[in-house]
Coordinates of N, CA and C and ligand atoms in Angstrom, one line a residue:
M1 N -77.3 114.1 40.2 CA -76.8 112.8 40.1 C -76.8 112.2 41.5
T2 N -77.3 111.0 41.6 CA -77.3 110.3 42.9 C -76.4 109.1 42.9
G3 N -75.8 108.8 44.0 CA -75.0 107.6 44.2 C -75.5 106.7 45.4
S4 N -74.7 105.8 45.7 CA -75.2 104.7 46.6 C -75.7 105.1 48.0
S5 N -75.1 106.2 48.5 CA -75.5 106.5 49.9 C -76.9 106.9 50.1
I6 N -77.6 107.4 49.1 CA -79.0 107.7 49.2 C -79.8 106.4 49.4
S7 N -79.3 105.4 48.7 CA -80.0 104.0 48.9 C -79.6 103.4 50.2
A8 N -78.4 103.6 50.7 CA -78.0 103.1 52.0 C -78.9 103.7 53.1
E9 N -79.4 104.9 52.9 CA -80.3 105.5 53.9 C -81.7 104.8 53.9
S10 N -82.0 104.1 52.8 CA -83.2 103.3 52.8 C -82.9 101.8 53.3
G11 N -81.7 101.5 53.6 CA -81.3 100.2 54.0 C -80.9 99.3 52.9
V12 N -80.7 99.8 51.7 CA -80.3 98.9 50.6 C -78.8 98.5 50.9
P13 N -78.6 97.2 50.9 CA -77.2 96.8 51.2 C -76.3 97.0 50.0
T14 N -75.0 97.4 50.3 CA -74.1 97.4 49.2 C -73.8 96.0 48.7
F15 N -73.1 95.9 47.6 CA -72.7 94.6 47.1 C -72.0 93.8 48.2
R16 N -71.1 94.4 48.9 CA -70.3 93.7 49.9 C -71.2 93.4 51.1
D17 N -72.1 94.3 51.5 CA -73.0 94.1 52.6 C -73.9 92.9 52.4
A18 N -74.2 92.7 51.1 CA -75.1 91.6 50.8 C -74.4 90.2 50.8
Q19 N -73.1 90.3 50.8 CA -72.3 89.0 50.8 C -72.2 88.4 52.2
T20 N -73.4 88.0 52.7 CA -73.4 87.3 54.0 C -73.7 85.8 53.8
G21 N -73.6 85.0 54.8 CA -73.9 83.6 54.7 C -73.2 82.9 53.7
L22 N -73.9 82.1 52.8 CA -73.2 81.3 51.8 C -72.6 82.2 50.8
W23 N -72.9 83.4 50.7 CA -72.3 84.3 49.6 C -71.0 84.8 50.0
A24 N -70.6 84.7 51.3 CA -69.4 85.4 51.8 C -68.2 84.7 51.2
K25 N -68.3 83.5 50.8 CA -67.1 82.8 50.3 C -66.7 83.2 48.8
Y26 N -67.6 83.9 48.1 CA -67.3 84.2 46.8 C -66.7 85.6 46.7
N27 N -65.9 85.9 45.6 CA -65.5 87.2 45.4 C -66.3 87.8 44.3
A28 N -66.2 89.1 44.1 CA -67.0 89.8 43.1 C -66.8 89.3 41.7
E29 N -65.6 88.8 41.4 CA -65.4 88.3 40.0 C -66.2 87.0 39.8
E30 N -66.6 86.3 40.9 CA -67.3 85.1 40.7 C -68.8 85.3 40.7
L31 N -69.3 86.5 41.0 CA -70.7 86.8 41.1 C -71.2 87.9 40.1
A32 N -70.3 88.7 39.6 CA -70.8 89.9 38.8 C -69.9 90.2 37.7
T33 N -69.5 89.3 36.9 CA -68.8 89.5 35.6 C -69.4 88.7 34.5
P34 N -69.2 89.1 33.3 CA -69.7 88.2 32.2 C -69.1 86.8 32.2
S35 N -67.8 86.7 32.6 CA -67.2 85.4 32.5 C -67.8 84.5 33.7
A36 N -68.1 85.1 34.8 CA -68.8 84.4 35.9 C -70.1 83.8 35.4
F37 N -70.9 84.7 34.7 CA -72.2 84.2 34.2 C -72.0 83.1 33.2
A38 N -71.0 83.3 32.3 CA -70.8 82.3 31.3 C -70.5 80.9 31.9
S39 N -69.7 80.9 33.0 CA -69.3 79.6 33.5 C -70.3 79.1 34.5
N40 N -71.0 80.0 35.2 CA -71.9 79.5 36.2 C -73.2 80.4 36.3
P41 N -74.0 80.3 35.3 CA -75.2 81.3 35.3 C -76.1 81.1 36.4
T42 N -76.3 79.9 36.9 CA -77.2 79.7 38.0 C -76.7 80.4 39.3
L43 N -75.4 80.3 39.6 CA -74.9 80.9 40.8 C -75.1 82.4 40.7
V44 N -74.7 83.0 39.6 CA -74.9 84.4 39.4 C -76.3 84.9 39.5
W45 N -77.2 84.1 38.9 CA -78.6 84.4 38.9 C -79.1 84.4 40.4
D46 N -78.7 83.3 41.1 CA -79.2 83.2 42.5 C -78.7 84.4 43.3
W47 N -77.5 84.8 43.0 CA -77.0 86.0 43.8 C -77.9 87.2 43.5
Y48 N -78.3 87.4 42.3 CA -79.2 88.5 42.0 C -80.6 88.3 42.6
V49 N -81.1 87.1 42.6 CA -82.4 86.8 43.3 C -82.3 87.2 44.7
W50 N -81.2 86.9 45.4 CA -81.0 87.2 46.8 C -81.0 88.7 47.0
R51 N -80.2 89.4 46.1 CA -80.1 90.9 46.3 C -81.5 91.6 45.9
R52 N -82.2 91.1 45.0 CA -83.5 91.6 44.7 C -84.4 91.5 45.9
E53 N -84.3 90.4 46.5 CA -85.1 90.1 47.7 C -84.8 91.2 48.8
L54 N -83.5 91.4 49.0 CA -83.1 92.4 50.0 C -83.6 93.8 49.7
I55 N -83.5 94.1 48.4 CA -83.9 95.5 47.9 C -85.4 95.6 48.0
G56 N -86.1 94.4 47.8 CA -87.6 94.5 47.8 C -88.1 94.8 49.2
R57 N -87.3 94.6 50.2 CA -87.8 95.0 51.6 C -87.6 96.4 51.9
T58 N -87.0 97.2 51.0 CA -86.7 98.6 51.3 C -87.7 99.5 50.7
Q59 N -87.7 100.8 51.1 CA -88.6 101.8 50.6 C -87.9 103.0 50.3
P60 N -88.3 103.8 49.3 CA -87.7 105.1 49.1 C -87.8 106.0 50.3
N61 N -86.8 106.9 50.5 CA -86.8 107.7 51.7 C -87.1 109.2 51.3
A62 N -87.0 110.1 52.3 CA -87.4 111.5 52.1 C -86.5 112.1 51.0
G63 N -85.3 111.6 50.8 CA -84.4 112.2 49.8 C -84.9 111.8 48.4
H64 N -85.3 110.6 48.2 CA -85.9 110.2 46.9 C -87.2 111.0 46.7
E65 N -88.0 111.1 47.7 CA -89.3 111.8 47.5 C -89.1 113.3 47.2
A66 N -88.0 113.9 47.8 CA -87.8 115.3 47.6 C -87.3 115.5 46.1
L67 N -86.7 114.6 45.5 CA -86.3 114.7 44.1 C -87.5 114.7 43.2
V68 N -88.6 114.0 43.6 CA -89.8 114.0 42.8 C -90.5 115.4 42.9
T69 N -90.4 115.9 44.2 CA -91.0 117.3 44.4 C -90.2 118.3 43.6
L70 N -88.8 118.2 43.6 CA -88.0 119.1 42.8 C -88.3 119.1 41.3
A71 N -88.5 117.9 40.8 CA -88.8 117.8 39.4 C -90.1 118.4 39.0
K72 N -91.1 118.5 40.0 CA -92.4 119.1 39.7 C -92.1 120.7 39.7
L73 N -91.2 121.1 40.6 CA -90.9 122.6 40.6 C -90.1 123.0 39.5
K74 N -89.2 122.1 39.1 CA -88.2 122.4 38.0 C -88.4 121.3 36.9
P75 N -89.3 121.4 36.0 CA -89.6 120.3 35.1 C -88.5 119.9 34.2
G76 N -87.4 120.7 34.1 CA -86.3 120.3 33.3 C -85.3 119.4 34.0
L77 N -85.6 119.1 35.2 CA -84.7 118.3 36.0 C -84.5 116.9 35.4
V78 N -83.2 116.6 35.2 CA -82.8 115.2 34.8 C -82.1 114.5 35.9
L79 N -82.5 113.3 36.2 CA -82.0 112.6 37.3 C -81.0 111.5 36.7
I80 N -79.8 111.7 37.1 CA -78.8 110.6 36.7 C -78.5 109.8 37.9
T81 N -78.7 108.5 37.9 CA -78.4 107.7 39.1 C -77.4 106.6 38.8
Q82 N -76.6 106.4 39.7 CA -75.6 105.2 39.7 C -76.2 104.0 40.4
N83 N -77.5 104.2 40.9 CA -78.1 103.1 41.7 C -78.9 102.2 40.8
V84 N -78.9 100.9 41.1 CA -79.6 99.9 40.3 C -80.9 99.5 41.0
D85 N -81.2 100.0 42.2 CA -82.3 99.5 43.0 C -83.7 99.9 42.6
G86 N -83.8 100.9 41.8 CA -85.1 101.3 41.3 C -85.9 102.1 42.3
L87 N -85.2 102.6 43.4 CA -86.0 103.4 44.4 C -86.4 104.7 43.9
H88 N -85.7 105.3 43.0 CA -86.1 106.6 42.4 C -87.4 106.4 41.6
Q89 N -87.4 105.3 40.9 CA -88.6 105.0 40.1 C -89.8 104.7 41.0
R90 N -89.6 104.0 42.1 CA -90.7 103.6 43.0 C -91.2 104.9 43.7
A91 N -90.3 105.8 43.9 CA -90.7 107.1 44.6 C -91.6 107.9 43.6
G92 N -91.4 107.7 42.3 CA -92.2 108.4 41.3 C -91.4 109.3 40.4
S93 N -90.0 109.3 40.5 CA -89.2 110.1 39.6 C -89.4 109.5 38.2
T94 N -89.3 110.5 37.2 CA -89.2 110.1 35.8 C -88.0 110.8 35.2
N95 N -87.8 110.7 33.9 CA -86.7 111.4 33.3 C -85.4 111.0 34.0
I96 N -85.2 109.7 34.1 CA -84.0 109.1 34.8 C -83.0 108.5 33.8
I97 N -81.8 108.9 34.0 CA -80.7 108.2 33.2 C -80.1 107.2 34.1
E98 N -80.2 105.9 33.8 CA -79.7 104.8 34.6 C -78.3 104.5 34.1
F99 N -77.3 104.9 34.9 CA -75.9 104.7 34.6 C -75.5 103.3 34.7
H100 N -76.0 102.6 35.6 CA -75.6 101.2 35.9 C -76.7 100.2 35.7
G101 N -77.8 100.6 35.1 CA -78.9 99.7 34.8 C -79.9 99.5 36.0
R102 N -80.6 98.4 35.9 CA -81.7 98.2 37.0 C -81.6 96.7 37.4
I103 N -81.5 96.5 38.7 CA -81.4 95.1 39.2 C -82.7 94.3 39.0
D104 N -83.8 95.0 38.9 CA -85.1 94.3 38.8 C -85.6 94.2 37.3
R105 N -84.6 94.3 36.4 CA -84.9 94.1 35.0 C -83.9 93.1 34.4
D106 N -84.3 92.3 33.5 CA -83.4 91.3 32.8 C -83.2 91.7 31.4
K107 N -82.1 91.2 30.9 CA -81.8 91.3 29.5 C -81.1 90.1 29.0
C108 N -81.1 89.9 27.7 CA -80.5 88.7 27.2 C -78.9 88.8 27.2
F109 N -78.3 87.7 27.6 CA -76.8 87.6 27.7 C -76.2 87.8 26.3
S110 N -76.9 87.3 25.3 CA -76.4 87.4 23.9 C -76.8 88.6 23.1
C111 N -78.2 88.7 23.0 CA -78.7 89.8 22.1 C -79.1 91.0 22.8
N112 N -79.0 91.1 24.1 CA -79.3 92.3 24.9 C -80.7 92.7 24.9
Q113 N -81.6 91.9 24.3 CA -83.0 92.3 24.3 C -83.5 92.3 25.8
I114 N -84.3 93.4 26.1 CA -84.8 93.5 27.5 C -86.0 92.5 27.6
A115 N -86.0 91.8 28.7 CA -87.1 90.8 28.9 C -88.4 91.6 29.4
P116 N -89.5 91.1 28.9 CA -90.8 91.8 29.3 C -91.2 91.3 30.7
G117 N -90.8 92.0 31.7 CA -91.2 91.6 33.1 C -90.5 90.3 33.5
T118 N -91.1 89.8 34.6 CA -90.5 88.6 35.2 C -91.1 87.4 34.4
I119 N -90.2 86.5 34.1 CA -90.6 85.3 33.4 C -90.7 84.1 34.3
E120 N -91.9 83.6 34.4 CA -92.1 82.4 35.3 C -91.7 81.2 34.6
T121 N -90.6 80.6 35.1 CA -90.1 79.3 34.4 C -89.4 78.5 35.4
A122 N -89.4 77.2 35.2 CA -88.6 76.4 36.2 C -87.1 76.5 35.9
E123 N -86.8 76.9 34.7 CA -85.4 77.0 34.4 C -84.8 78.3 34.9
Q124 N -83.7 78.3 35.6 CA -83.1 79.5 36.2 C -81.7 79.5 35.7
P125 N -81.2 80.6 35.1 CA -82.0 81.8 34.7 C -82.9 81.4 33.5
P126 N -84.0 82.2 33.3 CA -84.9 82.0 32.2 C -84.2 82.2 30.8
R127 N -84.9 81.9 29.8 CA -84.4 82.0 28.4 C -84.9 83.3 27.7
C128 N -84.2 83.9 26.8 CA -84.6 85.0 26.0 C -85.6 84.5 25.0
E129 N -86.7 85.3 24.9 CA -87.8 84.9 23.9 C -87.3 85.1 22.5
A130 N -86.3 86.0 22.3 CA -85.9 86.3 20.9 C -84.9 85.2 20.4
C131 N -83.9 84.9 21.2 CA -82.8 84.1 20.7 C -82.6 82.8 21.5
G132 N -83.2 82.7 22.6 CA -83.1 81.4 23.4 C -81.9 81.3 24.3
D133 N -81.0 82.4 24.3 CA -79.9 82.3 25.3 C -80.5 82.7 26.6
R134 N -79.6 82.7 27.6 CA -80.1 83.0 29.0 C -80.2 84.4 29.3
L135 N -81.2 84.7 30.2 CA -81.4 86.1 30.6 C -80.4 86.4 31.8
R136 N -80.0 87.6 31.9 CA -79.1 88.1 33.0 C -79.7 89.4 33.5
P137 N -79.3 89.8 34.7 CA -79.8 91.1 35.2 C -79.3 92.2 34.4
D138 N -80.1 93.2 34.2 CA -79.7 94.4 33.3 C -78.9 95.4 34.2
V139 N -77.8 94.9 34.7 CA -76.9 95.8 35.5 C -75.5 95.8 34.8
I140 N -74.7 96.8 35.2 CA -73.4 96.9 34.7 C -72.5 96.0 35.6
W141 N -71.9 95.0 35.0 CA -71.0 94.2 35.8 C -69.6 94.7 35.8
F142 N -68.7 94.2 36.7 CA -67.3 94.6 36.7 C -66.7 94.3 35.3
G143 N -66.0 95.2 34.8 CA -65.4 95.1 33.5 C -66.3 95.5 32.4
E144 N -67.6 95.9 32.6 CA -68.4 96.4 31.6 C -68.5 97.9 31.6
S145 N -68.9 98.4 30.4 CA -68.9 99.9 30.3 C -70.3 100.4 30.6
I146 N -70.4 101.7 30.9 CA -71.7 102.4 31.0 C -72.3 102.4 29.6
P147 N -73.6 102.1 29.5 CA -74.2 102.2 28.2 C -74.0 103.5 27.5
P148 N -73.5 103.5 26.2 CA -73.2 104.7 25.5 C -74.4 105.7 25.5
A149 N -75.6 105.2 25.4 CA -76.7 106.1 25.3 C -76.9 106.9 26.6
A150 N -76.7 106.2 27.7 CA -76.8 106.8 29.1 C -75.7 107.8 29.2
M151 N -74.5 107.4 28.8 CA -73.4 108.3 28.9 C -73.6 109.6 28.1
E152 N -74.1 109.5 26.9 CA -74.3 110.7 26.0 C -75.4 111.5 26.6
A153 N -76.5 110.9 27.1 CA -77.6 111.7 27.7 C -77.1 112.4 28.9
A154 N -76.3 111.8 29.7 CA -75.8 112.4 30.9 C -74.9 113.6 30.6
F155 N -74.1 113.5 29.6 CA -73.2 114.6 29.3 C -74.0 115.8 28.6
R156 N -75.1 115.4 27.8 CA -75.9 116.4 27.2 C -76.6 117.2 28.3
A157 N -77.2 116.5 29.3 CA -77.9 117.1 30.4 C -77.0 118.0 31.2
T158 N -75.7 117.5 31.4 CA -74.8 118.3 32.2 C -74.4 119.6 31.4
E159 N -74.2 119.5 30.1 CA -73.9 120.7 29.4 C -75.0 121.7 29.4
D160 N -76.2 121.3 29.5 CA -77.3 122.2 29.5 C -77.7 122.8 30.9
C161 N -77.1 122.2 32.0 CA -77.7 122.6 33.3 C -77.1 123.9 33.9
D162 N -78.0 124.5 34.7 CA -77.6 125.7 35.5 C -77.1 125.3 36.8
V163 N -77.7 124.2 37.3 CA -77.4 123.7 38.7 C -77.1 122.2 38.6
F164 N -76.0 121.8 39.2 CA -75.7 120.3 39.2 C -75.7 119.9 40.7
L165 N -76.6 119.0 41.0 CA -76.7 118.4 42.4 C -75.9 117.1 42.4
S166 N -74.9 117.0 43.2 CA -74.2 115.8 43.4 C -74.6 115.2 44.7
V167 N -75.4 114.1 44.7 CA -76.0 113.6 45.9 C -75.5 112.3 46.3
S168 N -74.9 112.2 47.5 CA -74.6 110.9 48.1 C -73.7 110.0 47.2
T169 N -72.8 110.7 46.5 CA -71.9 109.9 45.6 C -70.5 110.2 46.0
S170 N -69.6 109.2 45.9 CA -68.2 109.4 46.4 C -67.5 110.3 45.5
A171 N -68.0 110.6 44.3 CA -67.3 111.4 43.3 C -65.9 110.9 43.0
L172 N -65.7 109.6 43.2 CA -64.4 109.0 42.9 C -64.4 108.2 41.6
V173 N -65.5 107.6 41.2 CA -65.5 106.7 40.1 C -65.9 107.4 38.8
Y174 N -64.9 107.4 37.9 CA -65.2 108.0 36.6 C -65.9 106.9 35.7
P175 N -66.7 107.3 34.7 CA -66.9 108.7 34.2 C -67.9 109.5 35.0
A176 N -68.6 108.9 35.9 CA -69.7 109.6 36.7 C -69.1 110.9 37.4
A177 N -67.9 110.7 38.0 CA -67.3 111.8 38.7 C -66.9 113.0 37.9
G178 N -66.8 112.7 36.6 CA -66.4 113.8 35.7 C -67.6 114.7 35.4
L179 N -68.8 114.3 35.6 CA -70.0 115.1 35.2 C -70.1 116.4 36.0
A180 N -69.9 116.3 37.3 CA -69.9 117.5 38.2 C -68.8 118.5 37.8
Q181 N -67.7 118.0 37.5 CA -66.6 118.8 37.0 C -66.9 119.5 35.7
A182 N -67.5 118.7 34.8 CA -67.9 119.3 33.5 C -68.9 120.4 33.7
A183 N -69.9 120.2 34.6 CA -70.9 121.2 34.9 C -70.2 122.4 35.4
A184 N -69.3 122.3 36.4 CA -68.6 123.4 37.0 C -67.8 124.2 36.0
A185 N -67.2 123.4 35.1 CA -66.3 124.1 34.1 C -67.2 125.0 33.1
R186 N -68.4 124.6 33.0 CA -69.3 125.4 32.1 C -70.1 126.5 32.9
G187 N -69.7 126.6 34.2 CA -70.3 127.7 34.9 C -71.6 127.4 35.7
A188 N -71.9 126.1 35.7 CA -73.1 125.7 36.5 C -72.8 125.8 38.0
T189 N -73.8 126.1 38.8 CA -73.7 126.0 40.2 C -73.7 124.6 40.7
V190 N -72.6 124.2 41.5 CA -72.5 122.8 41.9 C -72.8 122.7 43.4
V191 N -73.8 121.9 43.7 CA -74.3 121.6 45.1 C -74.0 120.2 45.4
E192 N -73.3 120.0 46.5 CA -73.0 118.6 46.8 C -73.6 118.3 48.2
T193 N -74.3 117.2 48.3 CA -74.7 116.7 49.6 C -74.1 115.3 49.8
N194 N -73.4 115.2 50.9 CA -72.7 114.0 51.3 C -72.4 114.0 52.8
T195 N -72.3 112.8 53.4 CA -72.0 112.8 54.8 C -70.4 113.0 55.0
N196 N -69.7 112.6 53.9 CA -68.2 112.7 54.0 C -67.7 113.7 52.9
A197 N -66.5 114.2 53.2 CA -65.9 115.0 52.2 C -65.5 114.1 51.0
T198 N -65.5 114.7 49.8 CA -65.2 113.9 48.6 C -64.2 114.8 47.8
P199 N -63.7 114.2 46.7 CA -62.8 115.0 45.8 C -63.6 116.2 45.2
L200 N -64.9 116.2 45.2 CA -65.7 117.3 44.7 C -65.9 118.5 45.7
T201 N -65.8 118.1 47.0 CA -66.2 119.0 48.1 C -65.6 120.4 48.0
A202 N -64.3 120.4 47.8 CA -63.5 121.7 47.8 C -63.9 122.6 46.7
S203 N -64.4 122.1 45.6 CA -64.7 122.9 44.4 C -66.2 123.2 44.3
A204 N -67.0 122.5 45.2 CA -68.5 122.7 45.1 C -68.8 124.1 45.6
D205 N -69.8 124.7 44.9 CA -70.3 126.1 45.3 C -71.0 126.0 46.7
Y206 N -71.7 124.9 46.8 CA -72.4 124.6 48.1 C -72.2 123.2 48.6
P207 N -71.1 123.0 49.4 CA -70.9 121.7 49.9 C -71.7 121.5 51.2
L208 N -72.7 120.6 51.1 CA -73.7 120.5 52.2 C -73.4 119.1 52.9
Q209 N -72.9 119.2 54.1 CA -72.5 117.9 54.7 C -73.7 117.3 55.5
G210 N -74.0 116.1 55.1 CA -75.1 115.4 55.8 C -75.9 114.5 54.9
L211 N -77.0 113.9 55.4 CA -77.7 112.9 54.7 C -78.6 113.5 53.6
A212 N -78.8 112.8 52.5 CA -79.7 113.2 51.4 C -81.1 113.4 51.9
S213 N -81.5 112.5 52.9 CA -82.9 112.6 53.4 C -83.1 113.9 54.3
F214 N -82.0 114.5 54.7 CA -82.1 115.8 55.3 C -82.0 116.9 54.3
W215 N -81.0 116.9 53.5 CA -80.7 118.1 52.6 C -81.7 118.2 51.5
L216 N -82.1 117.1 50.8 CA -82.9 117.3 49.6 C -84.3 117.8 49.9
P217 N -84.9 117.4 51.0 CA -86.2 118.1 51.4 C -86.0 119.6 51.7
A218 N -84.9 119.9 52.3 CA -84.6 121.4 52.6 C -84.4 122.1 51.2
I219 N -83.7 121.5 50.3 CA -83.5 122.2 49.0 C -84.8 122.3 48.3
A220 N -85.6 121.3 48.3 CA -86.9 121.3 47.6 C -87.8 122.4 48.2
A221 N -87.7 122.5 49.5 CA -88.5 123.6 50.2 C -88.1 125.0 49.9
S222 N -86.8 125.1 49.7 CA -86.2 126.5 49.4 C -86.5 126.8 48.0
V223 N -86.6 125.8 47.1 CA -86.9 126.1 45.7 C -88.4 126.5 45.6
A224 N -89.3 125.7 46.4 CA -90.7 126.0 46.4 C -91.0 127.4 46.9
Q225 N -90.2 127.8 47.9 CA -90.4 129.2 48.5 C -89.0 129.8 48.8
P226 N -88.4 130.4 47.8 CA -87.1 131.0 48.0 C -87.1 132.0 49.1
F227 N -86.0 132.1 49.8 CA -85.8 133.0 50.9 C -86.2 134.4 50.5
G228 N -87.0 135.1 51.3 CA -87.3 136.5 51.1 C -88.6 136.6 50.2
T229 N -89.2 135.5 49.9 CA -90.4 135.7 49.1 C -91.7 135.4 49.9
S230 N -91.6 135.1 51.1 CA -92.8 134.8 51.9 C -93.5 136.0 52.3
Ligands
ZN301 ZN1 -81.5 87.0 23.1

C-alpha cells in the first residue's frame, strides 16, 4: 500500500501545497466536497484542472518503478494506493486498487458513470453522456467514503498476503491504516518504508526509515537475488 509521500518524491504537490496564488483564499470545503461542487461546479472544476496540470509535469520515480519490477518477480502482488495522481499506472503497474480514485478521470456527479476520456467541450465542467448532469473528477472528496469495491478488494488482498509493504503512508488515516494491522494480525510480515516514524513503525517487522525511491529498489533487488544465492 502506498501513500502520498511516494508521490511527493516525484514533486506531486499535496492538496495544500497546490493552494497557491488565487487558490490560497479557499478552504478545502470550498474546493473538494460534493456541496462545493453543487454550489459552484466551475470553481471546483478549475481547481482540478490546475492540479491535473501540476501533476502532468511530474514523472514516476524509482520507487514507482521498483513496484513494477516487484510485481514481475511476485505476480500475486496487489498494489493498493491512496494516491490519485496515476503515477503508478504511468510507471506500468497493473492490479491496482485505487482507494481514493484518479484525478485524471471524470465521472458523473449524478449517475456515477465514468466518462470515456477527456471530453472536449466549451462548457466546463462537461456533461455526462448518459444523463446530462455535470462531470466531476473521480476522486474521493472530503466527507465521501472509499468505494466499497475498493475496500473489499483491499481487505481480501490483505487477508491473503504473506508480506504487507506499507510505503510512504502516515498510517494515521483509517480505514487504510487498518490494513497493515489486519495483515500483521494474520501473521503476515509487515515492512514499512517511511521517512518518519508512524503509528505502525513500532509493530512493523521491518521498519525501514527513508525514501521509497531508496528502499523499494533495494527490496526489489533483494527479491530478485535473495542474500546467499549469488
Ligand atoms: Zn450521468
